[in-house]
Amino acid sequence: MDTQKLLCSVLCCFLLSILSGRQQAVQGHYVPSDIRPLKLFVFGDSYADTGNTNKSQAAWIFPYGITFPGKPAGRFSDGRVLADYVAKFLGLESPIPYEGWKSSSCGIPLLKHGMNFAYGGTGVFDTIFPGPKMTVQIDFFEHLLKDNVFTAKDLEGSVSFVSLAGNDYFTHISTNGSAEGLQSFITTVVNQLAINLKRIHGLGVKKIAVTGIVPFGCLPPFTGKSSFQQCNETYNSFVGFHNLLLNQTVEKLNRETKDSPFFIIDLYASFTSAIKNEGSIKFENPPLKPCCLGVSSEYFCGRVDENGAKLYTLCENPKSAFFWDAAHPSQQGWRAVYSALQATLEQYFLH
Ligand SMILES: *[C@@H]1O[C@H](CO)[C@@H](O)[C@H](O)[C@H]1NC(C)=O
Ligand SMILES: *[C@@H]1O[C@H](CO)[C@@H](O)[C@H](O)[C@H]1NC(C)=O
Ligand SMILES: *[C@@H]1O[C@H](CO)[C@@H](O)[C@H](O)[C@H]1NC(C)=O
Ligand SMILES: *[C@@H]1O[C@H](CO)[C@@H](O)[C@H](O)[C@H]1NC(C)=O
């Protein structure tokens, strides 16, 4: 590296670290002093991805990101996603996306809060979407540990957030044309997920939270037929099976591991409560109807025709809608989910 570049990156990094330190003091929600240095390592899919996804994906086109950061920047929402709220809960800034870090000349200070390895569309196994599956994301993390980008000391008090929203099942259903054979596939997915969680722990992360799957049958593609009035209970019962199996598997993992490091973030219950408008945050849009809705049956948000005319409709106020697009909550939706989850996060992350 030539001197000028080195100097520039040192300065830039110094400034960045001051700025991020200040921001943390303002934003900090909870910084347990006994478990510093705290870092957050994020794995999984679009409910956690803050900018890793392939630039050809919807998350990089208008109107994604209009609420935060104000322009499309790789989040599958109008604004913040669940990983951002988990970071906030821990008193951290949202950790830098792996892809952003790789392409930056500014190294260490950017790593202060951990790293986000989640890619929208991915699953435990390969899916119909691009992006590295969870095992490959963990490989990235392992390489950074081998290269001492993160040290053993960095992992003291570190925590992990793993999001698994169901892209494996979406892939299974759409490539097989039905839910047939899904039951045995669920077992395969949960078993591999358990191996992945154990591996993250084995690499030195102290606490690991994994999401249960949301009520899949309440996602817009499955409620559109009923004008966004009714969830499809067939799909919800499959999700119920996944979540039950995940519960048993995580219980078993904890029995086999000192300190019971694993816990489940119950997105099924928190989504359900938000969709039913039971929390303090209320949604005016019919709660099952997304803010950004494709005009075709494919429900794609953000698509335009060859003349640039929108092939989607956008609600007036994204805050009024729980769902942003066909698969993802709006920032306000995530806020509602987060507020339903806060007690669980306190119970498990902080003890
Ligand atoms: C991004 O996705 C497109 C298609 O979805 C694919 O052709 C391309 O190879 C991907 N690029 C990367 C870097 O993964
Ligand atoms: C389709 O179903 C078969 C039989 O259940 C299963 O083995 C296969 O993995 C499924 N395909 C996908 C992409 O999940
Ligand atoms: C729910 O989905 C299943 C499987 O695709 C389908 O057979 C069923 O008709 C759907 N039910 C409703 C109420 O739409
Ligand atoms: C499994 O479910 C039981 C009953 O709902 C609950 O008390 C327990 O905390 C769950 N275990 C995990 C690991 O989430």
Coordinates of C-alpha atoms and ligand atoms in Angstrom, one line a residue:
M1 CA 0.0 0.0 0.0
D2 CA 1.5 3.4 -0.9
T3 CA 1.9 6.0 1.9
Q4 CA -0.8 8.3 0.6
K5 CA -3.4 5.6 0.6
L6 CA -2.3 4.4 4.0
L7 CA -2.5 7.9 5.5
C8 CA -5.8 8.5 3.9
S9 CA -7.2 5.2 5.2
V10 CA -5.8 5.8 8.7
L11 CA -7.4 9.3 8.8
C12 CA -10.7 8.1 7.4
C13 CA -10.8 5.2 9.8
F14 CA -9.9 7.4 12.7
L15 CA -12.8 9.8 11.8
L16 CA -15.1 6.9 11.3
S17 CA -14.3 5.4 14.7
I18 CA -14.9 8.7 16.4
L19 CA -18.2 9.2 14.6
S20 CA -19.4 5.7 15.3
G21 CA -18.4 6.0 19.0
R22 CA -20.5 9.2 19.3
Q23 CA -23.4 7.6 17.5
Q24 CA -23.3 4.7 19.8
A25 CA -23.5 6.9 22.9
V26 CA -26.6 8.6 21.5
Q27 CA -28.3 5.5 20.1
G28 CA -27.2 3.0 22.8
H29 CA -30.0 1.1 24.3
Y30 CA -28.2 -1.3 26.4
V31 CA -24.4 -2.0 26.8
P32 CA -23.8 -4.5 29.5
S33 CA -20.5 -3.4 30.9
D34 CA -19.5 -6.9 32.1
I35 CA -19.6 -8.4 28.6
R36 CA -17.6 -5.9 26.6
P37 CA -16.2 -5.9 24.0
L38 CA -19.5 -6.9 22.5
K39 CA -19.8 -7.7 18.9
L40 CA -22.7 -9.0 16.9
F41 CA -22.3 -11.5 14.1
V42 CA -25.3 -11.9 11.8
F43 CA -26.1 -14.8 9.5
G44 CA -29.1 -15.6 7.3
D45 CA -31.4 -14.0 4.8
S46 CA -33.3 -10.9 3.9
Y47 CA -34.7 -10.3 7.4
A48 CA -31.1 -9.7 8.5
D49 CA -29.3 -8.6 5.4
T50 CA -28.2 -4.9 5.6
G51 CA -26.5 -4.7 2.2
N52 CA -24.7 -7.9 1.2
T53 CA -27.2 -8.9 -1.5
N54 CA -26.3 -9.0 -5.1
K55 CA -26.7 -5.5 -6.7
S56 CA -29.1 -6.9 -9.3
Q57 CA -31.7 -7.6 -6.5
A58 CA -34.8 -5.5 -5.7
A59 CA -33.3 -4.3 -2.5
W60 CA -31.0 -2.0 -4.6
I61 CA -33.7 -0.4 -6.6
F62 CA -36.4 2.3 -5.8
P63 CA -38.5 2.3 -3.7
Y64 CA -36.5 0.1 -1.4
G65 CA -34.8 2.2 1.4
I66 CA -37.0 5.3 1.0
T67 CA -37.6 5.6 4.7
F68 CA -34.0 4.6 5.7
P69 CA -31.4 5.4 4.6
G70 CA -33.5 7.5 2.2
K71 CA -32.3 5.6 -1.0
P72 CA -32.0 1.9 -2.0
A73 CA -29.0 0.5 -0.2
G74 CA -29.5 -3.3 -0.1
R75 CA -32.2 -3.7 2.6
F76 CA -35.3 -5.6 1.7
S77 CA -37.6 -3.0 3.2
D78 CA -38.4 0.7 3.1
G79 CA -36.0 1.0 6.1
R80 CA -34.4 -0.9 8.9
V81 CA -34.7 -4.7 9.2
L82 CA -34.6 -7.0 12.2
A83 CA -30.8 -7.2 12.4
D84 CA -30.7 -3.4 12.8
Y85 CA -33.1 -3.7 15.8
V86 CA -31.2 -6.5 17.4
A87 CA -28.0 -4.4 17.1
K88 CA -29.9 -1.4 18.6
F89 CA -31.0 -3.6 21.5
L90 CA -27.4 -4.5 22.2
G91 CA -26.4 -0.8 22.1
L92 CA -24.4 -1.3 18.9
E93 CA -24.6 0.2 15.5
S94 CA -25.7 -2.3 12.9
P95 CA -22.6 -4.3 12.1
I96 CA -21.0 -3.7 8.7
P97 CA -22.1 -6.0 5.8
Y98 CA -19.3 -8.4 4.8
E99 CA -19.5 -7.3 1.2
G100 CA -19.2 -3.6 2.2
W101 CA -16.2 -4.4 4.3
K102 CA -14.5 -6.4 1.6
S103 CA -14.8 -3.5 -0.8
S104 CA -13.6 -0.9 1.6
S105 CA -10.0 0.3 2.2
C106 CA -10.9 1.1 5.7
G107 CA -10.3 -2.0 7.8
I108 CA -10.4 -2.4 11.6
P109 CA -12.6 0.5 12.9
L110 CA -15.4 -0.7 10.7
L111 CA -15.3 -4.0 12.6
K112 CA -16.1 -2.4 16.0
H113 CA -19.7 -3.7 16.1
G114 CA -19.1 -7.1 14.5
M115 CA -20.1 -8.2 11.0
N116 CA -23.2 -9.0 9.0
F117 CA -22.9 -12.1 6.7
A118 CA -26.6 -12.4 5.8
Y119 CA -27.7 -12.4 2.2
G120 CA -31.3 -11.9 1.1
G121 CA -32.9 -15.0 -0.5
T122 CA -30.6 -17.5 1.1
G123 CA -31.3 -20.5 3.2
V124 CA -29.8 -23.5 5.0
F125 CA -29.4 -25.0 1.5
D126 CA -29.1 -23.5 -1.9
T127 CA -32.3 -21.7 -3.0
I128 CA -33.7 -20.3 -6.2
F129 CA -32.2 -16.9 -5.3
P130 CA -28.5 -15.9 -5.7
G131 CA -26.3 -15.7 -2.6
P132 CA -24.2 -17.9 -0.4
K133 CA -26.1 -20.4 1.8
M134 CA -25.6 -20.3 5.5
T135 CA -22.7 -22.8 5.6
V136 CA -20.8 -20.6 3.2
Q137 CA -21.6 -17.5 5.3
I138 CA -20.0 -19.3 8.2
D139 CA -17.0 -20.2 6.1
F140 CA -16.5 -16.4 5.5
F141 CA -16.6 -15.8 9.2
E142 CA -14.2 -18.7 9.9
H143 CA -11.7 -17.3 7.3
L144 CA -11.8 -13.9 9.1
L145 CA -11.0 -15.6 12.3
K146 CA -8.1 -17.6 10.8
D147 CA -6.8 -14.3 9.4
N148 CA -7.1 -12.6 12.8
V149 CA -9.5 -10.0 11.4
F150 CA -11.4 -10.9 14.5
T151 CA -9.5 -12.3 17.5
A152 CA -10.5 -14.5 20.3
K153 CA -10.7 -11.4 22.5
D154 CA -13.2 -10.0 20.0
L155 CA -15.4 -13.0 20.6
E156 CA -15.6 -12.5 24.3
G157 CA -19.1 -11.5 25.0
S158 CA -20.0 -11.7 21.3
V159 CA -23.4 -12.8 20.2
S160 CA -24.9 -14.0 17.0
F161 CA -28.2 -13.5 15.3
V162 CA -29.3 -16.1 12.7
S163 CA -32.3 -15.4 10.6
L164 CA -34.0 -18.2 8.7
A165 CA -37.2 -17.0 7.1
G166 CA -38.1 -20.0 4.9
N167 CA -36.3 -19.6 1.6
D168 CA -35.6 -23.3 1.7
Y169 CA -39.3 -24.0 1.9
F170 CA -40.2 -21.4 -0.7
T171 CA -37.7 -23.0 -3.0
H172 CA -39.1 -26.5 -2.3
I173 CA -42.7 -25.4 -2.9
S174 CA -42.0 -23.4 -6.1
T175 CA -39.7 -25.9 -7.7
N176 CA -41.8 -28.9 -6.8
G177 CA -45.1 -27.1 -7.5
S178 CA -46.6 -28.2 -4.2
A179 CA -46.0 -28.7 -0.6
E180 CA -45.7 -32.5 -1.1
G181 CA -42.7 -34.0 0.7
L182 CA -42.3 -30.8 2.7
Q183 CA -42.5 -32.6 6.1
S184 CA -39.4 -34.7 5.6
F185 CA -37.6 -31.7 4.0
I186 CA -38.3 -29.7 7.2
T187 CA -36.5 -32.3 9.2
T188 CA -33.5 -32.1 6.9
V189 CA -33.4 -28.3 7.1
V190 CA -33.7 -28.2 10.9
N191 CA -30.9 -30.9 11.3
Q192 CA -28.5 -28.9 9.1
L193 CA -29.5 -25.7 10.8
A194 CA -28.5 -27.3 14.2
I195 CA -25.1 -28.3 12.8
N196 CA -24.7 -24.6 11.6
L197 CA -25.6 -23.2 15.0
K198 CA -23.2 -25.6 16.8
R199 CA -20.5 -24.5 14.4
I200 CA -21.0 -20.8 15.1
H201 CA -20.7 -21.6 18.8
G202 CA -17.7 -23.8 18.2
L203 CA -16.0 -20.8 16.5
G204 CA -16.2 -18.9 19.8
V205 CA -19.5 -16.9 19.7
K206 CA -21.0 -17.0 23.2
K207 CA -24.7 -16.6 22.6
I208 CA -26.7 -17.5 19.5
A209 CA -30.2 -16.5 18.7
V210 CA -32.1 -18.1 15.8
T211 CA -35.4 -17.1 14.4
G212 CA -38.4 -19.3 14.3
I213 CA -40.2 -19.0 11.0
V214 CA -43.0 -16.4 10.5
P215 CA -46.5 -17.4 9.7
F216 CA -45.7 -18.1 6.1
G217 CA -49.3 -18.5 5.1
C218 CA -49.9 -14.9 6.0
L219 CA -47.4 -13.6 3.5
P220 CA -49.0 -11.6 0.7
P221 CA -48.5 -14.3 -2.1
F222 CA -50.7 -16.6 0.0
T223 CA -53.3 -14.2 1.0
G224 CA -53.8 -12.3 -2.3
K225 CA -56.5 -14.7 -3.4
S226 CA -58.6 -13.6 -0.4
S227 CA -57.8 -9.9 -1.1
F228 CA -55.4 -10.0 1.8
Q229 CA -58.0 -11.1 4.3
Q230 CA -57.1 -14.7 5.2
C231 CA -54.0 -16.5 6.0
N232 CA -53.4 -19.9 4.4
E233 CA -53.5 -22.4 7.3
T234 CA -52.0 -25.2 5.3
Y235 CA -48.7 -23.3 5.1
N236 CA -49.0 -22.1 8.6
S237 CA -49.2 -25.6 9.9
F238 CA -46.0 -26.6 8.1
V239 CA -44.3 -23.7 9.7
G240 CA -45.7 -24.9 13.0
F241 CA -44.0 -28.2 12.4
H242 CA -40.7 -26.5 11.6
N243 CA -40.9 -24.3 14.7
L244 CA -41.8 -27.3 17.0
L245 CA -38.9 -29.3 15.6
L246 CA -36.6 -26.3 16.0
N247 CA -37.7 -25.9 19.6
Q248 CA -36.9 -29.6 20.4
T249 CA -33.6 -29.4 18.5
V250 CA -32.4 -26.2 20.3
E251 CA -33.5 -27.7 23.7
K252 CA -31.3 -30.7 22.9
L253 CA -28.4 -28.6 21.7
N254 CA -28.6 -26.7 25.0
R255 CA -28.6 -29.8 27.1
E256 CA -25.5 -31.0 25.3
T257 CA -23.7 -27.6 25.6
K258 CA -22.3 -25.8 28.7
D259 CA -24.1 -22.6 29.5
S260 CA -27.2 -23.2 27.2
P261 CA -26.0 -20.7 24.6
F262 CA -28.8 -21.1 22.0
F263 CA -32.2 -19.5 22.0
I264 CA -35.1 -19.0 19.6
I265 CA -36.6 -15.6 18.6
D266 CA -40.2 -16.4 18.1
L267 CA -41.2 -14.6 15.0
Y268 CA -44.3 -16.6 14.6
A269 CA -45.9 -15.1 17.7
S270 CA -44.5 -11.6 17.2
F271 CA -45.7 -11.4 13.6
T272 CA -49.1 -12.7 14.5
S273 CA -49.5 -10.2 17.3
A274 CA -48.4 -7.3 15.0
I275 CA -50.7 -8.5 12.1
K276 CA -53.6 -8.7 14.5
N277 CA -52.9 -5.1 15.6
E278 CA -52.5 -6.2 19.2
G279 CA -49.4 -4.2 20.0
S280 CA -49.0 -0.5 20.7
I281 CA -48.0 0.1 17.1
K282 CA -51.1 0.0 14.9
F283 CA -51.4 -0.5 11.2
E284 CA -54.0 1.3 9.1
N285 CA -53.4 -0.4 5.8
P286 CA -55.2 -3.8 6.1
P287 CA -52.4 -5.5 8.0
L288 CA -52.0 -8.3 5.4
K289 CA -51.8 -6.0 2.4
P290 CA -48.3 -4.9 1.5
C291 CA -47.4 -1.2 1.0
C292 CA -45.6 -1.9 -2.3
L293 CA -47.5 -4.3 -4.5
G294 CA -46.7 -5.5 -8.0
V295 CA -49.5 -5.2 -10.5
S296 CA -48.9 -8.6 -11.9
S297 CA -49.7 -11.8 -10.0
E298 CA -46.0 -12.0 -9.2
Y299 CA -46.3 -9.3 -6.6
F300 CA -42.9 -7.8 -7.4
C301 CA -42.2 -4.4 -5.9
G302 CA -40.0 -1.9 -7.8
R303 CA -40.3 -3.2 -11.3
V304 CA -40.8 -0.8 -14.2
D305 CA -41.6 -1.5 -17.9
E306 CA -39.3 -0.6 -20.8
N307 CA -40.6 3.0 -20.7
G308 CA -39.9 3.3 -17.1
A309 CA -43.6 3.2 -16.0
K310 CA -44.1 1.6 -12.6
L311 CA -45.5 -1.9 -12.6
Y312 CA -46.4 -1.6 -8.9
T313 CA -48.4 0.5 -6.6
L314 CA -47.0 2.2 -3.5
C315 CA -49.1 3.1 -0.4
E316 CA -49.0 6.7 0.7
N317 CA -47.4 6.1 4.1
P318 CA -45.2 3.1 4.6
K319 CA -45.6 3.5 8.3
S320 CA -49.2 2.5 8.0
A321 CA -48.4 -0.9 6.6
F322 CA -47.0 -4.0 8.3
F323 CA -45.8 -5.5 5.1
W324 CA -43.5 -3.6 2.8
D325 CA -43.5 -6.0 -0.1
A326 CA -44.7 -9.5 -0.8
A327 CA -42.3 -11.1 1.7
H328 CA -40.9 -8.4 4.0
P329 CA -42.2 -6.2 6.8
S330 CA -41.8 -2.5 6.5
Q331 CA -39.6 -0.7 9.0
Q332 CA -42.6 0.1 11.1
G333 CA -43.6 -3.6 10.8
W334 CA -40.2 -4.6 12.2
R335 CA -40.5 -2.0 14.9
A336 CA -43.8 -3.7 16.0
V337 CA -42.2 -7.1 15.9
Y338 CA -39.2 -5.9 17.8
S339 CA -41.3 -4.4 20.5
A340 CA -43.1 -7.7 20.9
L341 CA -39.7 -9.5 21.1
Q342 CA -38.0 -7.2 23.6
A343 CA -38.8 -9.2 26.7
T344 CA -37.3 -12.4 25.1
L345 CA -34.2 -10.5 24.0
E346 CA -33.7 -9.2 27.6
Q347 CA -34.3 -12.7 29.1
Y348 CA -31.8 -14.5 26.9
F349 CA -29.2 -12.1 25.6
L350 CA -28.5 -10.5 28.9
H351 CA -28.4 -13.5 31.2
Ligands
LIG1 C1 -26.2 -11.6 -9.3 O1 -27.4 -12.1 -9.7 C2 -27.5 -12.3 -11.1 C3 -28.8 -12.9 -11.4 O2 -29.7 -12.9 -10.4 C4 -26.4 -13.3 -11.5 O3 -26.4 -13.5 -12.9 C5 -25.0 -12.8 -11.1 O4 -24.0 -13.7 -11.4 C6 -25.0 -12.4 -9.6 N1 -23.7 -11.8 -9.3 C7 -23.0 -12.1 -8.2 C8 -21.8 -11.4 -8.0 O5 -23.4 -13.0 -7.5
LIG2 C1 -38.8 -31.8 -4.2 O1 -39.4 -32.9 -3.6 C2 -38.5 -34.0 -3.4 C3 -39.3 -35.2 -2.7 O2 -40.0 -34.7 -1.6 C4 -37.3 -33.6 -2.5 O3 -36.4 -34.7 -2.4 C5 -36.6 -32.5 -3.2 O4 -35.6 -32.0 -2.3 C6 -37.6 -31.3 -3.4 N1 -37.0 -30.2 -4.2 C7 -36.6 -29.1 -3.5 C8 -35.9 -28.1 -4.4 O5 -36.8 -28.9 -2.3
LIG3 C1 -53.6 -23.0 0.8 O1 -52.5 -23.5 0.1 C2 -52.8 -24.8 -0.3 C3 -51.5 -25.4 -0.9 O2 -51.0 -24.6 -2.0 C4 -53.9 -24.9 -1.3 O3 -54.2 -26.2 -1.7 C5 -55.1 -24.3 -0.6 O4 -56.2 -24.1 -1.5 C6 -54.8 -22.9 0.0 N1 -56.0 -22.5 0.8 C7 -56.5 -21.3 0.7 C8 -57.6 -21.0 1.7 O5 -56.2 -20.5 -0.1
LIG4 C1 -39.8 -24.6 23.6 O1 -41.1 -24.4 23.9 C2 -41.4 -24.3 25.3 C3 -42.9 -24.3 25.4 O2 -43.5 -23.3 24.7 C4 -40.8 -23.1 25.9 O3 -41.0 -22.9 27.2 C5 -39.3 -23.2 25.6 O4 -38.6 -22.0 26.0 C6 -39.0 -23.4 24.1 N1 -37.6 -23.6 24.0 C7 -36.8 -22.9 23.2 C8 -35.4 -23.3 23.1 O5 -37.2 -21.9 22.6

